[in-house]
Tab-separated table of C-alpha atoms and ligand atoms in Angstrom:
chain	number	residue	atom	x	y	z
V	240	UNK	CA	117.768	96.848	90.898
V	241	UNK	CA	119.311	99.475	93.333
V	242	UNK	CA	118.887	99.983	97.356
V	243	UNK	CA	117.448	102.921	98.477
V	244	UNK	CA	118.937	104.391	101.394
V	245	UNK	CA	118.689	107.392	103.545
V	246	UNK	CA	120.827	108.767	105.839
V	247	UNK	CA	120.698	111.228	108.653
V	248	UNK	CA	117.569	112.507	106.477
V	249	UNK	CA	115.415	115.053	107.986
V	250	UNK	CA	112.716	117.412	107.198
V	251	UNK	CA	111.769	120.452	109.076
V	252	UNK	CA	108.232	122.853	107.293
V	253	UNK	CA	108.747	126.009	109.333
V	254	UNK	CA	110.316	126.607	112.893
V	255	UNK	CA	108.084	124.027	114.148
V	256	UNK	CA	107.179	121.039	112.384
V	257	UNK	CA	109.057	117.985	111.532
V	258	UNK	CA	107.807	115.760	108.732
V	259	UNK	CA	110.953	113.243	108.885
V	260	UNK	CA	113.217	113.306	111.559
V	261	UNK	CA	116.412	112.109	111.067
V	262	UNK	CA	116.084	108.823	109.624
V	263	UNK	CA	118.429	106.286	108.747
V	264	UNK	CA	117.473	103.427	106.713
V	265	UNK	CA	117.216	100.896	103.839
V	266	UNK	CA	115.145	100.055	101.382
V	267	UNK	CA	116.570	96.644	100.189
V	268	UNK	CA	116.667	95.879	95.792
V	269	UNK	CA	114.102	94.296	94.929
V	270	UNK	CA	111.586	94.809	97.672
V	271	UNK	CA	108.498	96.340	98.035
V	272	UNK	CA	108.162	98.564	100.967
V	273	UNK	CA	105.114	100.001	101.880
V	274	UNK	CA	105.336	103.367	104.069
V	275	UNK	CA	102.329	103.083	106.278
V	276	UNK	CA	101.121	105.292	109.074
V	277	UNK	CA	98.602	108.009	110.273
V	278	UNK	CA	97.639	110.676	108.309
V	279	UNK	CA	100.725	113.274	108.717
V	280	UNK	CA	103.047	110.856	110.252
V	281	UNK	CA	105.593	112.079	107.009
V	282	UNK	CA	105.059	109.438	104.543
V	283	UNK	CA	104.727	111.513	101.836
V	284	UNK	CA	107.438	113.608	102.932
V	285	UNK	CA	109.696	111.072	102.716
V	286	UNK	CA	108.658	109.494	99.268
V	287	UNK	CA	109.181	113.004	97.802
V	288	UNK	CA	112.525	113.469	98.897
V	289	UNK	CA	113.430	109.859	97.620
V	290	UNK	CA	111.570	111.300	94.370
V	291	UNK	CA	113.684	114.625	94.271
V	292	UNK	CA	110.602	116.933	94.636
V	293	UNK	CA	111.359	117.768	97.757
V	294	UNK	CA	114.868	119.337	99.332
V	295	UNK	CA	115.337	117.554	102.878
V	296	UNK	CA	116.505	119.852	105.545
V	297	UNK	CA	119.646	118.013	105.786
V	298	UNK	CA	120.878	114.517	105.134
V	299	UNK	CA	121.191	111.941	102.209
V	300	UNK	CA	119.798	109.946	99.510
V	301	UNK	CA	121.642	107.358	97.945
V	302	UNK	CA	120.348	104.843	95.239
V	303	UNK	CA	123.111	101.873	95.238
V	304	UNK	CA	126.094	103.907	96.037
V	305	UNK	CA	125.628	106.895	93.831
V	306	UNK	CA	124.444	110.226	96.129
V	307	UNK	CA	121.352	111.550	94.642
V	308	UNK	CA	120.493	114.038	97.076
V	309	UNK	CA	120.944	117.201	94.928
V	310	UNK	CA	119.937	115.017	91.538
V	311	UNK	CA	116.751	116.839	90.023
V	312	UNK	CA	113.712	114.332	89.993
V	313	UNK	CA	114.808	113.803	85.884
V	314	UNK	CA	118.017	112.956	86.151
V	315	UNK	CA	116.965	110.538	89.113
V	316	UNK	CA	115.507	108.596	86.655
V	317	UNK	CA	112.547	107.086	88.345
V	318	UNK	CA	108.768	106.146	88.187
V	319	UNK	CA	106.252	107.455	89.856
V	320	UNK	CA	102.574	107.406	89.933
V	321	UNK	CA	100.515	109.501	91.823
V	322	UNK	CA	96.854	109.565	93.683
V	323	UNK	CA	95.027	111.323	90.792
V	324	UNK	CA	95.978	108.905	87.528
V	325	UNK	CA	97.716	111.616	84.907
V	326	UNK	CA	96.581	110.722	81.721
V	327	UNK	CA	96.515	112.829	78.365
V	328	UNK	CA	92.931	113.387	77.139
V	329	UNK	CA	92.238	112.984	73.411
V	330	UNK	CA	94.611	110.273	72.326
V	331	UNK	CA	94.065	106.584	73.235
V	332	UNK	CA	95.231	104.271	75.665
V	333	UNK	CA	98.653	102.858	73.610
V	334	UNK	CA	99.373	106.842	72.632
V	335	UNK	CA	99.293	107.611	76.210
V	336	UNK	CA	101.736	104.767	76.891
V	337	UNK	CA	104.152	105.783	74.178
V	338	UNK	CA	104.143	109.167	74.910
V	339	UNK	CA	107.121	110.331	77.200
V	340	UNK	CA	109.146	107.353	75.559
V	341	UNK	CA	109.101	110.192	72.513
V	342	UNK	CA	111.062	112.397	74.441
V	343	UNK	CA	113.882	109.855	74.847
V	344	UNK	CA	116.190	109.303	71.535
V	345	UNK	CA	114.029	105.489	71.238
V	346	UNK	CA	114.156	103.943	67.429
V	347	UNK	CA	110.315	103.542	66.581
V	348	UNK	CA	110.420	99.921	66.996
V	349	UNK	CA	112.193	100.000	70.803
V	350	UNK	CA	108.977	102.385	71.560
V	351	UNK	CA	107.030	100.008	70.183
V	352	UNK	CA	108.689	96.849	72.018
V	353	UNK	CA	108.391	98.471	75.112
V	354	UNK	CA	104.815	99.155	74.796
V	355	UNK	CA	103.934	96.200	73.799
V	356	UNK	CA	105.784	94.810	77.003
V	357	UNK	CA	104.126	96.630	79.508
V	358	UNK	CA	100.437	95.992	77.755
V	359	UNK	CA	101.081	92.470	78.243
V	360	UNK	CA	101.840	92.621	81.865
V	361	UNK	CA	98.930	95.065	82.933
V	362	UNK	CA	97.090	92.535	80.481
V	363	UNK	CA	95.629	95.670	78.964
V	364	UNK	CA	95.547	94.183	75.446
V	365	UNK	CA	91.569	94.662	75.070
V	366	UNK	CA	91.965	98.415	76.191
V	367	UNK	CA	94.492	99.558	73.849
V	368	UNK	CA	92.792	101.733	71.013
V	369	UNK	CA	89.971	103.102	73.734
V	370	UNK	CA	89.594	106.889	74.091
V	371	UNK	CA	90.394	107.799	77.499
V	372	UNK	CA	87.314	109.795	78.232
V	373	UNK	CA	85.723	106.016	78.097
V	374	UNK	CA	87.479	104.408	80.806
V	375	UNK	CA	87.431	103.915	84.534
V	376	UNK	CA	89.748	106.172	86.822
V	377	UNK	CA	90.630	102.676	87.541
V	378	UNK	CA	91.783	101.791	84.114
V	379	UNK	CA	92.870	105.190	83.701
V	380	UNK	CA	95.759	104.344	86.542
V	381	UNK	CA	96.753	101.549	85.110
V	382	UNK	CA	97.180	103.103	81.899
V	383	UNK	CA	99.292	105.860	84.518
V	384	UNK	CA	101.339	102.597	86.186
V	385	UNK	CA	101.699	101.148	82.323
V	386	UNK	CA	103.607	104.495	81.112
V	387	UNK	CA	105.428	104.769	84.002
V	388	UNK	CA	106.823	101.213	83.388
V	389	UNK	CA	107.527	101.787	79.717
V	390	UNK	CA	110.476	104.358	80.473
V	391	UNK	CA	111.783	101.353	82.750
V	392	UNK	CA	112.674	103.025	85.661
V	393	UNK	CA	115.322	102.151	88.309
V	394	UNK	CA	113.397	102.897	91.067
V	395	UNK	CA	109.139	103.000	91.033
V	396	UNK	CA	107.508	105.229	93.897
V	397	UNK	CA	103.798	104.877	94.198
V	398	UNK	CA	102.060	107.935	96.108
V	399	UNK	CA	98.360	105.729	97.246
V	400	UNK	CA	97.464	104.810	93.330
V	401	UNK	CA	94.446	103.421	94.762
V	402	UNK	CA	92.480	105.238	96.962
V	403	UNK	CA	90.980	108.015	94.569
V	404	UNK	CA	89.733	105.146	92.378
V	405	UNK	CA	85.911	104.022	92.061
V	406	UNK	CA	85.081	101.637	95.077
V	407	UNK	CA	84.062	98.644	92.333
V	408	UNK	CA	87.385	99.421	90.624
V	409	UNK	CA	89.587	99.083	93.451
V	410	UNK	CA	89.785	95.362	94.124
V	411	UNK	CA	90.833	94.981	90.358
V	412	UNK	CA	93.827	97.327	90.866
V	413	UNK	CA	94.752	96.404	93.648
V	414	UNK	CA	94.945	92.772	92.467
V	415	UNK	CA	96.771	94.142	89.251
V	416	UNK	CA	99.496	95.772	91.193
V	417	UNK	CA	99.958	92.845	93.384
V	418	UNK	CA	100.143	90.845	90.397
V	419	UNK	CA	102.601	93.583	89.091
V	420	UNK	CA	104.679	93.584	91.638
V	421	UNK	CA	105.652	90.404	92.188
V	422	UNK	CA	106.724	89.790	88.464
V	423	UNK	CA	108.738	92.871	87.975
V	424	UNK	CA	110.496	92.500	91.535
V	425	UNK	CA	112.044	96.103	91.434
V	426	UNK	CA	112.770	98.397	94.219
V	427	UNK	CA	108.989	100.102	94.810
V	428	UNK	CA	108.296	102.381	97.767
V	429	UNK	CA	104.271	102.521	97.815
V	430	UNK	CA	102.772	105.281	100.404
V	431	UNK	CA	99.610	104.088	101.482
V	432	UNK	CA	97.380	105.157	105.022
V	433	UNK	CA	95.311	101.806	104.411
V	434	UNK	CA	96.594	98.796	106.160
V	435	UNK	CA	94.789	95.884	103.818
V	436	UNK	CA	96.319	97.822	101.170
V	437	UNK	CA	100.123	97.308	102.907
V	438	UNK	CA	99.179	93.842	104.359
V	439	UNK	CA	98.400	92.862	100.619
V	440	UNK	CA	101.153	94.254	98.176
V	441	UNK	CA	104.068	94.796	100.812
V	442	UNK	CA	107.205	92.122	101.353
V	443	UNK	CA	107.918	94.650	104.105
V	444	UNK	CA	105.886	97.763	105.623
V	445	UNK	CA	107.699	100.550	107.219
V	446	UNK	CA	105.184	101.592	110.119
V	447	UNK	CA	105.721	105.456	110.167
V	448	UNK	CA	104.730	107.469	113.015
V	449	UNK	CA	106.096	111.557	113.820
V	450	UNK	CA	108.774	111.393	111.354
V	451	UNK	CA	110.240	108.627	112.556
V	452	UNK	CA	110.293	104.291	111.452
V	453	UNK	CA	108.577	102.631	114.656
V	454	UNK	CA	109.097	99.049	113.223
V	455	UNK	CA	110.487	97.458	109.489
V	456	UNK	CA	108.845	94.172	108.597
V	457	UNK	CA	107.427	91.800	106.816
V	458	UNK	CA	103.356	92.188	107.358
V	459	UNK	CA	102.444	89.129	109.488
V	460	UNK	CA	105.670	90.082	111.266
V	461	UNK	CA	104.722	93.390	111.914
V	462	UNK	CA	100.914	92.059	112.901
V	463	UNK	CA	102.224	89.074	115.309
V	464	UNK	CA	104.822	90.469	116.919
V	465	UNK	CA	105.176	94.591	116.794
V	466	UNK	CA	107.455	96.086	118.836
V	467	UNK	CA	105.685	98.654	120.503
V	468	UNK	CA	102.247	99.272	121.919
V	469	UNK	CA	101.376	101.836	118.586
V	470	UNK	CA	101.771	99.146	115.951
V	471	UNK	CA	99.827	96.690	118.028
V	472	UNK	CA	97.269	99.341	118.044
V	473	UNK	CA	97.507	100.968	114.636
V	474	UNK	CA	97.735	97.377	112.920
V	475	UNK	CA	94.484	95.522	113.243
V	476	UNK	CA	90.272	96.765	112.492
V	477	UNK	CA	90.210	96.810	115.687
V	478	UNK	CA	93.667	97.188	116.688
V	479	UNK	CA	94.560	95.123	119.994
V	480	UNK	CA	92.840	95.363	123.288
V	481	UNK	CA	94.893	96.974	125.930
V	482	UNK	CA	95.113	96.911	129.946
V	483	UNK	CA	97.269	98.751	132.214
V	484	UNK	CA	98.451	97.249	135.380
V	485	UNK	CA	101.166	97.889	138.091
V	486	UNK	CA	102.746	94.925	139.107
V	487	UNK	CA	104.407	95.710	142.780
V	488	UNK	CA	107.468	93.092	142.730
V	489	UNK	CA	108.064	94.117	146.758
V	490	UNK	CA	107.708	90.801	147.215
V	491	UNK	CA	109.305	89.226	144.079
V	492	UNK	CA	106.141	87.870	142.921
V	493	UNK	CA	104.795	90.295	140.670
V	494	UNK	CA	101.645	89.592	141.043
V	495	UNK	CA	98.351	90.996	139.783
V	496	UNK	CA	94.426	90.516	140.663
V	497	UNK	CA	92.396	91.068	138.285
V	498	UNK	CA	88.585	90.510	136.796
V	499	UNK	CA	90.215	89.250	133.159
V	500	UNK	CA	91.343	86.340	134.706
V	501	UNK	CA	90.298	83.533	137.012
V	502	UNK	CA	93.083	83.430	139.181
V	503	UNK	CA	95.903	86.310	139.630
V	504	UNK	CA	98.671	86.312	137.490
V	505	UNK	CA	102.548	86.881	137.324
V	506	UNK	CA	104.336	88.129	135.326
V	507	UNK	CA	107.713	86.803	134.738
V	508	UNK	CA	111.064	87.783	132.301
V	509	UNK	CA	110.563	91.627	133.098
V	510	UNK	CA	111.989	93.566	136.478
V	511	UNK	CA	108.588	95.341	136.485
V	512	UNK	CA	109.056	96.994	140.169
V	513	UNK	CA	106.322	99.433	139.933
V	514	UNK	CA	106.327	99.416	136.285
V	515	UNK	CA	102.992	100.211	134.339
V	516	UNK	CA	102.686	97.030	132.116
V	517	UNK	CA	100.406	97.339	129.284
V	518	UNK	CA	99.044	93.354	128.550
V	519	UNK	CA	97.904	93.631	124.792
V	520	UNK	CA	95.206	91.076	123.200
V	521	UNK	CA	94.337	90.929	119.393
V	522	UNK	CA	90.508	90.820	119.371
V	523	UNK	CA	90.478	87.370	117.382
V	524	UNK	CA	92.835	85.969	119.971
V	525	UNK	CA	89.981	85.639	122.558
V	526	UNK	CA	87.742	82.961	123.214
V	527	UNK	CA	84.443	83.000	123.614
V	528	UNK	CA	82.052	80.260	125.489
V	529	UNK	CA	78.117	80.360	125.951
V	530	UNK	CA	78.171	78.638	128.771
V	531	UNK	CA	80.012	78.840	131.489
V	532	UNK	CA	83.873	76.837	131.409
V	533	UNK	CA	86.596	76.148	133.201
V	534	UNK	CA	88.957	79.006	133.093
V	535	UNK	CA	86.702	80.849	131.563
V	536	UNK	CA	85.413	84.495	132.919
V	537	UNK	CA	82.004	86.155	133.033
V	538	UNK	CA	81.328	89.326	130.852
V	539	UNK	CA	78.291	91.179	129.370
V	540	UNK	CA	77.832	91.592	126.065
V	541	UNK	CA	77.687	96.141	125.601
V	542	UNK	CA	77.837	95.757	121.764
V	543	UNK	CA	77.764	93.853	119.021
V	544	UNK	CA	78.367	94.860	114.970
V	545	UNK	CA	78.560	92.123	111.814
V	546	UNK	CA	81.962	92.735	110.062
V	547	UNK	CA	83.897	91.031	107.489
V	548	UNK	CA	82.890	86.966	107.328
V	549	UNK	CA	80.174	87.085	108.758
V	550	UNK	CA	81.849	87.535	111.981
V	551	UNK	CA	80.897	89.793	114.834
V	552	UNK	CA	82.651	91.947	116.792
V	553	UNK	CA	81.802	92.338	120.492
V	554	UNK	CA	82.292	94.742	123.118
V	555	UNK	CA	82.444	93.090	126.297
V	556	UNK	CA	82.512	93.988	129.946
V	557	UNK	CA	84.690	92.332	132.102
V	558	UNK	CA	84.774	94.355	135.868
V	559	UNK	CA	85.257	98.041	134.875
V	560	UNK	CA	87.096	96.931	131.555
V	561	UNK	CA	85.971	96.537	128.064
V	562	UNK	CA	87.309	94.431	125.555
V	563	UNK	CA	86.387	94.244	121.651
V	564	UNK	CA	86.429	90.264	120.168
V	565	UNK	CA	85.588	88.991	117.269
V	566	UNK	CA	83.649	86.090	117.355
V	567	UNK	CA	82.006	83.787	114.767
V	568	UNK	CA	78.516	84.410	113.720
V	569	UNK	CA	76.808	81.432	116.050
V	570	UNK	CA	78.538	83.499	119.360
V	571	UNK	CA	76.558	86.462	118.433
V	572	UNK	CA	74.689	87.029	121.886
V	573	UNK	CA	72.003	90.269	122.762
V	574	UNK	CA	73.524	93.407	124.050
V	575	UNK	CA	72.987	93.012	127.606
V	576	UNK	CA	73.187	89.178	128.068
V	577	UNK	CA	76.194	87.202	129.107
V	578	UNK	CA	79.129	85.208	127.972
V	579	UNK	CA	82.308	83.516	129.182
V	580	UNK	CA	85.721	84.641	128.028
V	581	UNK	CA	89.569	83.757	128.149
V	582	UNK	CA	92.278	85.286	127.105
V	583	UNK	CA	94.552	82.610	126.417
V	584	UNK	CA	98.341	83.651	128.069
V	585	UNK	CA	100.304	82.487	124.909
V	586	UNK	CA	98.048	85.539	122.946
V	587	UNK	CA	98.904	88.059	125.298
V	588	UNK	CA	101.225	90.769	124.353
V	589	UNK	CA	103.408	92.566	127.328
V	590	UNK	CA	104.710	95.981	126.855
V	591	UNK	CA	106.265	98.279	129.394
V	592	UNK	CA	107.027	101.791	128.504
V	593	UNK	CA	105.321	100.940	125.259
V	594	UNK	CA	108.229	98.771	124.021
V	595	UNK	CA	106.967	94.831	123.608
V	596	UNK	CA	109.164	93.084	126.037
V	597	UNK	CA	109.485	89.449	123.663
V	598	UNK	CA	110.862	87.615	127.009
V	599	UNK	CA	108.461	88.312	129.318
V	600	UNK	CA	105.639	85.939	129.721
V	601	UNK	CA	102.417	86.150	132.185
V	602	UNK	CA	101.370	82.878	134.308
V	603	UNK	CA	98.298	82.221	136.293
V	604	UNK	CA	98.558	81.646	140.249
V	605	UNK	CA	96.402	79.188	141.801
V	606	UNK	CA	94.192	80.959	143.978
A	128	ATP	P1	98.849	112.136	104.804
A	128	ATP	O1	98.542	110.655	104.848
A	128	ATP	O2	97.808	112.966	105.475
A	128	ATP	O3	99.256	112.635	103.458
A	128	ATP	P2	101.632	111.913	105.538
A	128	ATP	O4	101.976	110.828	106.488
A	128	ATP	O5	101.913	111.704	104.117
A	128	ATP	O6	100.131	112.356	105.766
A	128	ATP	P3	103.095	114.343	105.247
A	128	ATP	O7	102.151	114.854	104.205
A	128	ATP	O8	104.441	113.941	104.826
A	128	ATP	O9	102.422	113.186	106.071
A	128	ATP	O10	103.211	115.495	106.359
A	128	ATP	C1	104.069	115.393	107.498
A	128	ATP	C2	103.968	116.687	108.288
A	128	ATP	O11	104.530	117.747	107.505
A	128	ATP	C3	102.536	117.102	108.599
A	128	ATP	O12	102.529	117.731	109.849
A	128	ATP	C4	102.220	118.098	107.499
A	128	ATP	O13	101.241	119.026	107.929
A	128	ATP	C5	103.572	118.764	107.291
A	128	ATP	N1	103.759	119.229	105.902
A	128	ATP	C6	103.803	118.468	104.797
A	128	ATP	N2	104.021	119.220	103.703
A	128	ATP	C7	104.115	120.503	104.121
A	128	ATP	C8	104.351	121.760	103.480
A	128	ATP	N3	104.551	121.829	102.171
A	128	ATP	N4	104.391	122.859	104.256
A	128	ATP	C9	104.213	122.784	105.589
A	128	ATP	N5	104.004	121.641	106.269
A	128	ATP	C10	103.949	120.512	105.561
């Protein structure tokens, strides 16, 4: 088990676009990190310099302490499976496995051994004599991850092994990686775009955006408490509700007026003296009433969609705002008709300049 780190590493494609921008970091033994992020945000980049395919513009790469930066991808000596599963056509499943361990000076029964070994952990015993024209391209992948494993590599990058593969097939890899994963307990960098995906096989996502790491932690981490406005909004299906608002502190109160609340609130733990303060709100944090509550606020319903569990997600108007909650099925109200809302203060998220400011805290005046 070796660290991967990166130093100083950065990545220019022309005069005028930078893929990773000088990027310091570590990617502990042992761990699974998941590069996440928006489409062209580098993550790929990145994993292929790690993987010696691609020259960085300047900076390092280190595995342990040894400097691999001008190592060829070979001599790197890592795994690494990519979004199309490369399989050889025309011999079966076990042949495929077997077959780069022939390049390497292996006695017949070390080939064998290790074969054998990585069958049993993909549990791919009932597969092994099939044809490869007969399977799945999600079988085919694991027959990919299972060859990769074989050569038993120091380092394993995955390059999103799932998201060319059949929609039925999916859940079963992903649940055989995760399964994977946690018994080999190697270093694995996994790109993915597809936050279930990184919520699911991560012990820590790296949340990439321009080049650059915005936040490194474990998933709930990242969810609950991200450090700036883009992961609270990138993180999420919906990502979290925001409002802007300036609090004037002239007179030290920092107060605010407005529709989302039943009284004005303060904001405390931030000098926000004509600072735009975003107040952030995960759409399951809200709570909805049919009736009207104490504390609670009036809002029309502009939209409603069924998602996962049955649930629905709302669009609500509160003044000139709209918010999106999720809201169990029996809350599910007619476009147009009302409902009463809260958005209780120890769910709400304040960030100024985009940065989450942890100390800060909002409190409701008495009218
Ligand atoms: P995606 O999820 O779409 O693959 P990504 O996060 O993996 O995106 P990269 O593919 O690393 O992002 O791309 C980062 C930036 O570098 C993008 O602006 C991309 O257009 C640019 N880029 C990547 N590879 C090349 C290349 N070979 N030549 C020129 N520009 C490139």
């Amino acid at each position: 088990m070796l660290d991967i780190r990166v130093e100083n590493l950065h990545k220019e494609f022309g005069s005028d676009v930078v893929a990773v921008d000088n990027l310091t970091m570590t990617f502990p033994a042992g761990t699974t990190t998941c590069l996440l992020g928006p489409s062209g945000c580098g993550k790929t980049t990145l994993m292929r310099i790690i993987a010696g395919l691609e020259r960085p513009t300047r900076g390092d790469v280190y595995f342990g302490d040894e400097r691999v930066t001008n190592f060829t991808t070979h001599n790197r000596n890592i795994g690494m499976v990519f979004q199309y599963p490369v399989v050889y056509r025309g011999i079966d499943v076990r042949q495929n496995i077997e077959l780069p361990l022939r390049r390497e000076k292996l006695s017949k029964a070390e080939r064998a051994k290790r074969v054998d070994e990585v069958i049993e952990l993909l549990e791919m015993g009932d597969s092994i004599h099939r044809n490869m024209n007969e399977l799945d391209n999600g079988t085919r992948q694991k027959v990919a991850v299972a060859r990769t494993l074989a050569r038993r590599p120091r380092i394993i990058l995955f390059d999103e092994p799932i998201t060319n593969v059949d929609i039925n097939a999916k859940l079963q890899l992903k649940r055989a990686l995760k399964e994977l994963i946690v018994r080999l307990n190697q270093t694995i960098i996994y790109v993915t775009h597809d936050q279930t995906e990184a919520m699911t096989l991560a012990d820590k996502i790296a949340l990439m955006r321009d080049g650059a790491i915005v936040q490194y932690a474990a998933p709930r981490e990242l969810y609950n408490y991200p450090d700036d406005a883009f992961g609270a909004w990138f993180l999420g299906n919906p990502g979290m509700n925001f409002f802007e608002h300036l609090f004037d502190n002239a007179d030290e109160t920092a107060t605010v007026q407005t529709p989302l609340f039943p009284s004005p609130i303060r904001l405390r733990g931030v000098d926000a003296a004509d600072q735009q303060i975003t107040l952030g709100i995960r759409p399951e944090q809200v709570k909805i009433s049919l009736k009207q509550a104490p504390a609670y606020t009036p809002c029309i319903v502009q939209d409603k969609v069924v998602v996962t569990g049955g649930q629905y997600l709302l669009s609500l108007q509160v003044g000139e705002q709209t918010l999106k909650v999720k809201a169990p099925a029996q809350t599910g109200r007619h476009v147009k008709e009302h409902v009463w809302m809260k958005l209780p203060l120890e769910h709400m998220h304040i960030f100024a300049q985009g940065k989450r400011q942890s100390n800060a805290r909002l409190e409701l005046v008495d009218a």
